Structures are given as structure tokens and as C-alpha cells.
PDB file of C-alpha atoms and ligand atoms in Angstrom:
ATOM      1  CA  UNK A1350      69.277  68.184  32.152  1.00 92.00           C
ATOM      2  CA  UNK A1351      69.354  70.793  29.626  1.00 98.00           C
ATOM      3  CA  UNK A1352      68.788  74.570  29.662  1.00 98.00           C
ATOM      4  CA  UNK A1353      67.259  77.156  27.556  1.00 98.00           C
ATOM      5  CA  UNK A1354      67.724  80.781  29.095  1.00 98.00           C
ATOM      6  CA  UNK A1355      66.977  84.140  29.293  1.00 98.00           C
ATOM      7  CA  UNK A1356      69.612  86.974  30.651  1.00 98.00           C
ATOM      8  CA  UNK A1357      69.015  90.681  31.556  1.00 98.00           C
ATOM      9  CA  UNK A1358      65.223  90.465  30.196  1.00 98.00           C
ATOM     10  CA  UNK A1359      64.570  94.172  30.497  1.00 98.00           C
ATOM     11  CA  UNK A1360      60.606  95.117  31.645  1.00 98.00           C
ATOM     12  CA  UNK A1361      59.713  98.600  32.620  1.00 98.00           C
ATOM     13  CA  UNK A1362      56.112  98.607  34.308  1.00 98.00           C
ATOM     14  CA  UNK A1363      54.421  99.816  37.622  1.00 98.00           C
ATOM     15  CA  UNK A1364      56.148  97.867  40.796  1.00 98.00           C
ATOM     16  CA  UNK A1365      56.740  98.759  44.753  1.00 98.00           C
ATOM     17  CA  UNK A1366      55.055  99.253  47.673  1.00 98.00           C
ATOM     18  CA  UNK A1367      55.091 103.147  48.399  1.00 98.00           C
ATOM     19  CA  UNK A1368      52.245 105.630  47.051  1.00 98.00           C
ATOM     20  CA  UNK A1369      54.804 106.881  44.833  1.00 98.00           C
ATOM     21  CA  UNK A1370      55.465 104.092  42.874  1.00 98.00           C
ATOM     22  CA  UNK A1371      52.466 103.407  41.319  1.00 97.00           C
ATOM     23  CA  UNK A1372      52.369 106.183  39.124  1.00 96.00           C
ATOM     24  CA  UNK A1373      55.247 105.416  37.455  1.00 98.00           C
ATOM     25  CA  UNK A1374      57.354 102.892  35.333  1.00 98.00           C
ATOM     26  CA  UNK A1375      60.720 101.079  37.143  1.00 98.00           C
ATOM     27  CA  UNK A1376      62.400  99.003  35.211  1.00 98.00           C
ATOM     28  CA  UNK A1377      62.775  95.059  35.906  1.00 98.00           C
ATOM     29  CA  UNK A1378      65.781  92.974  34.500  1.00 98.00           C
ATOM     30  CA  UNK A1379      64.826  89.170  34.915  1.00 99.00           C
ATOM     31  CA  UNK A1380      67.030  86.258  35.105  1.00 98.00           C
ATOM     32  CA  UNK A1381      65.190  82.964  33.374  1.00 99.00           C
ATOM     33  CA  UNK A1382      66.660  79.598  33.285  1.00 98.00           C
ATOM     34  CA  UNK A1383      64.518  76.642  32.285  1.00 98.00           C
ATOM     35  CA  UNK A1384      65.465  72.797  32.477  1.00 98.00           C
ATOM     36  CA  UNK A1385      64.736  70.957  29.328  1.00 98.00           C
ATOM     37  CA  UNK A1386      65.602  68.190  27.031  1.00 97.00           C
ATOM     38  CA  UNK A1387      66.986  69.639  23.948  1.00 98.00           C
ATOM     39  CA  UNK A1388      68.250  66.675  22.565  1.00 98.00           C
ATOM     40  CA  UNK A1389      64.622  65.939  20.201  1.00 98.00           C
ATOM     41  CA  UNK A1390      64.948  69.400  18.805  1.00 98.00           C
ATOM     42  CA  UNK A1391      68.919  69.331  17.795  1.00 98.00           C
ATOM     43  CA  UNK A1392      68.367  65.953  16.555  1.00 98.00           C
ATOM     44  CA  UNK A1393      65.606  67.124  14.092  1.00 98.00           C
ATOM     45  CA  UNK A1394      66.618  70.846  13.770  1.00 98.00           C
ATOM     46  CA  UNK A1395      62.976  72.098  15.088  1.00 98.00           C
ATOM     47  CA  UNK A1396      61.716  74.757  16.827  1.00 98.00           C
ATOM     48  CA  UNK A1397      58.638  72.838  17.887  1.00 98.00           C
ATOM     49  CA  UNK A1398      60.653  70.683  19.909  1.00 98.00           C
ATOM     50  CA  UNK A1399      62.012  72.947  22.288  1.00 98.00           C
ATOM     51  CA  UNK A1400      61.247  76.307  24.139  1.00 98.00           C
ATOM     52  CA  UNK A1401      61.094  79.503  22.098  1.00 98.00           C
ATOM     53  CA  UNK A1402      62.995  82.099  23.773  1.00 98.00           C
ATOM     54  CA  UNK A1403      60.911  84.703  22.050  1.00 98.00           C
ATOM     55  CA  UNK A1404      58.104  83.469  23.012  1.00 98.00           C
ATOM     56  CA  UNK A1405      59.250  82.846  26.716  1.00 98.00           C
ATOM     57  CA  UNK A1406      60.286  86.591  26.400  1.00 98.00           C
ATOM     58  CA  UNK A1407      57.130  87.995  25.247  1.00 98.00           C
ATOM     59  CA  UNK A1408      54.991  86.345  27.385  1.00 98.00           C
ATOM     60  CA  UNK A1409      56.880  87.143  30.664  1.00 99.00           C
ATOM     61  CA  UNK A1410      56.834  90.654  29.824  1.00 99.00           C
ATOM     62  CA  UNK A1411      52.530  91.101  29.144  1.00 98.00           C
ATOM     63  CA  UNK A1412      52.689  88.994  32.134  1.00 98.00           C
ATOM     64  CA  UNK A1413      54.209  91.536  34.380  1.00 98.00           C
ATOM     65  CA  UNK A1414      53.135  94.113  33.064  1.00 98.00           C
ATOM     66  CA  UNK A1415      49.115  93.336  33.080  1.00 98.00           C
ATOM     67  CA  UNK A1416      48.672  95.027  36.135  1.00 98.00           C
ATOM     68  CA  UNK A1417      50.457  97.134  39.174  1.00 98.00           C
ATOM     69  CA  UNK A1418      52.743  94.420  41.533  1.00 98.00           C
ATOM     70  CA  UNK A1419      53.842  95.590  44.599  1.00 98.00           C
ATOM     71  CA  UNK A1420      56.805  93.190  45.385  1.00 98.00           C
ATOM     72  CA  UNK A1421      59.209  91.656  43.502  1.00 98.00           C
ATOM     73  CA  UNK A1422      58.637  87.990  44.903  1.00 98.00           C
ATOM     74  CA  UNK A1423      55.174  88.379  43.557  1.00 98.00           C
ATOM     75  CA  UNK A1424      56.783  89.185  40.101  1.00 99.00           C
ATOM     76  CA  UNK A1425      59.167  85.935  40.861  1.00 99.00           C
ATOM     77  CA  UNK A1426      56.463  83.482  42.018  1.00 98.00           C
ATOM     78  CA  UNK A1427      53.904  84.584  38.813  1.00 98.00           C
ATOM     79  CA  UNK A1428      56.703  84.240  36.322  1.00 99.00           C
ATOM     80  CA  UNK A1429      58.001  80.730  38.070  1.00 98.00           C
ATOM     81  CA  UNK A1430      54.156  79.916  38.319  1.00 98.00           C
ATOM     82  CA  UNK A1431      53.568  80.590  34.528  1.00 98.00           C
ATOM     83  CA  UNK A1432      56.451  79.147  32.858  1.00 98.00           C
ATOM     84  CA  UNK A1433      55.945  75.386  34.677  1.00 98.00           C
ATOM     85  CA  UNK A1434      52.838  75.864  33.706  1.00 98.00           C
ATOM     86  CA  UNK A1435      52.476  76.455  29.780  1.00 98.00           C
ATOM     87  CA  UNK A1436      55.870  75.398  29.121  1.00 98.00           C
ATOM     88  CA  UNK A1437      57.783  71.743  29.166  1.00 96.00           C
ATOM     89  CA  UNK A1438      59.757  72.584  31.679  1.00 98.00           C
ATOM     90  CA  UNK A1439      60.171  70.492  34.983  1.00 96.00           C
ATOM     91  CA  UNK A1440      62.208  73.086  36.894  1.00 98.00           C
ATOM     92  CA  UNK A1441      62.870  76.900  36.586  1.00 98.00           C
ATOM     93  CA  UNK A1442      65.083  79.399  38.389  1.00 98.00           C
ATOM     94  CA  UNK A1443      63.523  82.809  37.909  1.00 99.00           C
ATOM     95  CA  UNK A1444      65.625  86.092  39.182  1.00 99.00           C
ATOM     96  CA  UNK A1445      64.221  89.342  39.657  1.00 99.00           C
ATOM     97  CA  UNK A1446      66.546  92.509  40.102  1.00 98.00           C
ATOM     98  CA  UNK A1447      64.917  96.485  40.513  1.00 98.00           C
ATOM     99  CA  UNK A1448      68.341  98.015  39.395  1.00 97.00           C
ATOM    100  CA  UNK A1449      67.244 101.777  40.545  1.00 90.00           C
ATOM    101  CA  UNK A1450      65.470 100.960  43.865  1.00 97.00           C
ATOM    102  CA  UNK A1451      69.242 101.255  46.306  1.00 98.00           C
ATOM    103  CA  UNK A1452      71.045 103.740  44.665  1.00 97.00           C
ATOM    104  CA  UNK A1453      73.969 103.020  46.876  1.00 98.00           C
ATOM    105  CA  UNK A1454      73.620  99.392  45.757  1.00 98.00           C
ATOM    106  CA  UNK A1455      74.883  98.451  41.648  1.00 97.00           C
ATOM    107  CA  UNK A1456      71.163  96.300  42.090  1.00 98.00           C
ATOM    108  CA  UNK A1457      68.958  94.188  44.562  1.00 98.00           C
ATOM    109  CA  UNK A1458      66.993  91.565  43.636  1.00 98.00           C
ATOM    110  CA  UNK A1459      65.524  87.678  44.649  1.00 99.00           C
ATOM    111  CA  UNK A1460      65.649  84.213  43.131  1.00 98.00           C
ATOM    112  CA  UNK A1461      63.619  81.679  43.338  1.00 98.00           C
ATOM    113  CA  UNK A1462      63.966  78.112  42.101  1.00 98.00           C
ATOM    114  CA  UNK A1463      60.156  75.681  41.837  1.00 98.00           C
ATOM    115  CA  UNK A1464      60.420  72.497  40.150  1.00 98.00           C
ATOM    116  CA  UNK A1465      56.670  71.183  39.046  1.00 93.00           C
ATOM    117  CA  UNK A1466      54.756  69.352  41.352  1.00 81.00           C
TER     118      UNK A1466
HETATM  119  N1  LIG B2565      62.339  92.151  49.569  1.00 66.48           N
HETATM  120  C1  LIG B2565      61.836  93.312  49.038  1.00 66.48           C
HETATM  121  N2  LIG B2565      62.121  94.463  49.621  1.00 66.48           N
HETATM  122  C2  LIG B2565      61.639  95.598  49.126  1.00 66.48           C
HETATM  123  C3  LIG B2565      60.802  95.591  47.991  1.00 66.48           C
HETATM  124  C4  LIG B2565      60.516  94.342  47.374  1.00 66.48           C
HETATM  125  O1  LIG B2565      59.786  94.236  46.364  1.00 66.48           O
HETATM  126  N3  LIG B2565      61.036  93.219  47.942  1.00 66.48           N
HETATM  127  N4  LIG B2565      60.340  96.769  47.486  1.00 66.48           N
HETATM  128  C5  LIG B2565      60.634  97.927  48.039  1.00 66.48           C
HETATM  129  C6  LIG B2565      60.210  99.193  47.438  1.00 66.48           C
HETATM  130  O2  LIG B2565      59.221  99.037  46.442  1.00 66.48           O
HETATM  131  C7  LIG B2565      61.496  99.834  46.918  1.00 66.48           C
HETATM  132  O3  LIG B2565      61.908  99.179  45.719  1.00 66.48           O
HETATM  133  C8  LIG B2565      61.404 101.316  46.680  1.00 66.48           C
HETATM  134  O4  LIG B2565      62.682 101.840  46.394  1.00 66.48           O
HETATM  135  C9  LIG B2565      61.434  98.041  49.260  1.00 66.48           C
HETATM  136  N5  LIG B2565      61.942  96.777  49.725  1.00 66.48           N
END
């Protein structure tokens, strides 16, 4: 199987679980890989036939950013969610990392990998 993908997707909006947090913006960096067939669109040289990045990219960001999340598995599980549903893709791995929330750490983060039902 194919892949389109998305690397270091950069999404600043409200996300954690303390008080503090939800008055301000952290920034997100997403992960997005999604299996595909590409072989329809090479062949004819069309955009139709395969899955816009920008697209992807835009609406993973006014997804996240609709409304305050507290946990970053909810961010994984919409996005995963979302993308098996409106796009033609029959498996997706989806990682979220909150770069600023360990200081000690360079990032922490979770990945998740759902395949359509
Ligand atoms: N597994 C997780 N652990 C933690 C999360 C999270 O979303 N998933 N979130 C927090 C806080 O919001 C933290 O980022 C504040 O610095 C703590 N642990």
C-alpha cells in the first residue's frame, strides 16, 4: 500500500487538563500518515485521484482547534476518526506531540494507528 503524509503539522490551540491551560494557546505538531493507492492518480497526473495534502492539512487544523481538548489522545482519536472517515483511506497512523509540556523532555507525545472498520 501506498502513503500520502503529513510531518511536523504545526497547530497552536487550547489543550491540557489543568485550569491553567485553558486560557491559553500550546502548540501541537502532528504526525499523519495515510495508506492509499496512488497508482490511478500518477497514471493520469490528477489531483482528484488521490489525497490533497492541503486539504488533509487544513482540515485537521479547524478540526482541533474548534473547541478546548483536554488530552492529547482525544486530539489523536478525532483526527484518526475524521480522516477514515471523509477520506479514501483504509488505515491511518496519527501522532500527536505537545513539544513544551516536559521541559526536561526534547517532546512527549502518542500514536495511534485505526484501520476502517
Ligand atoms: N498521556 C497524557 N498525559 C498528560 C497529558 C495528556 O494529554 N496525555 N496532558 C497533561 C497536561 O495537559 C500537561 O501537558 C501539562 O504540562 C499531562 N499529562
Amino acid at each position: 500500500m501506498d502513503i500520502v503524509f503529513i510531518k511536523q503539522l504545526q497547530v497552536d490551540t487550547v489543550i491540557g487538563v489543568y485550569d491553567w491551560e485553558k486560557t491559553i494557546q500550546q502548540r501541537l505538531v502532528l504526525d499523519l500518515v495515510l495508506h492509499t493507492d496512488v497508482r490511478a492518480a500518477a497514471a493520469n497526473d490528477d489531483i482528484r485521484l488521490t489525497l490533497d495534502y492541503a486539504v488533509i492539512a487544513g482540515k485537521v487544523t479547524a478540526l482541533i482547534t474548534a473547541q478546548p481538548i483536554e488530552l492529547i489522545e482525544t486530539v489523536a482519536e478525532r483526527v484518526a476518526g475524521m480522516l477514515l472517515t471523509e477520506f479514501a483511506t483504509s488505515k491511518v497512523d496519527v501522532t500527536v506531540t505537545k513539544p513544551g509540556a516536559v521541559p526536561q523532555a526534547q517532546t512527549v507525545g502518542v500514536q495511534i494507528v485505526r484501520s476502517r472498520s
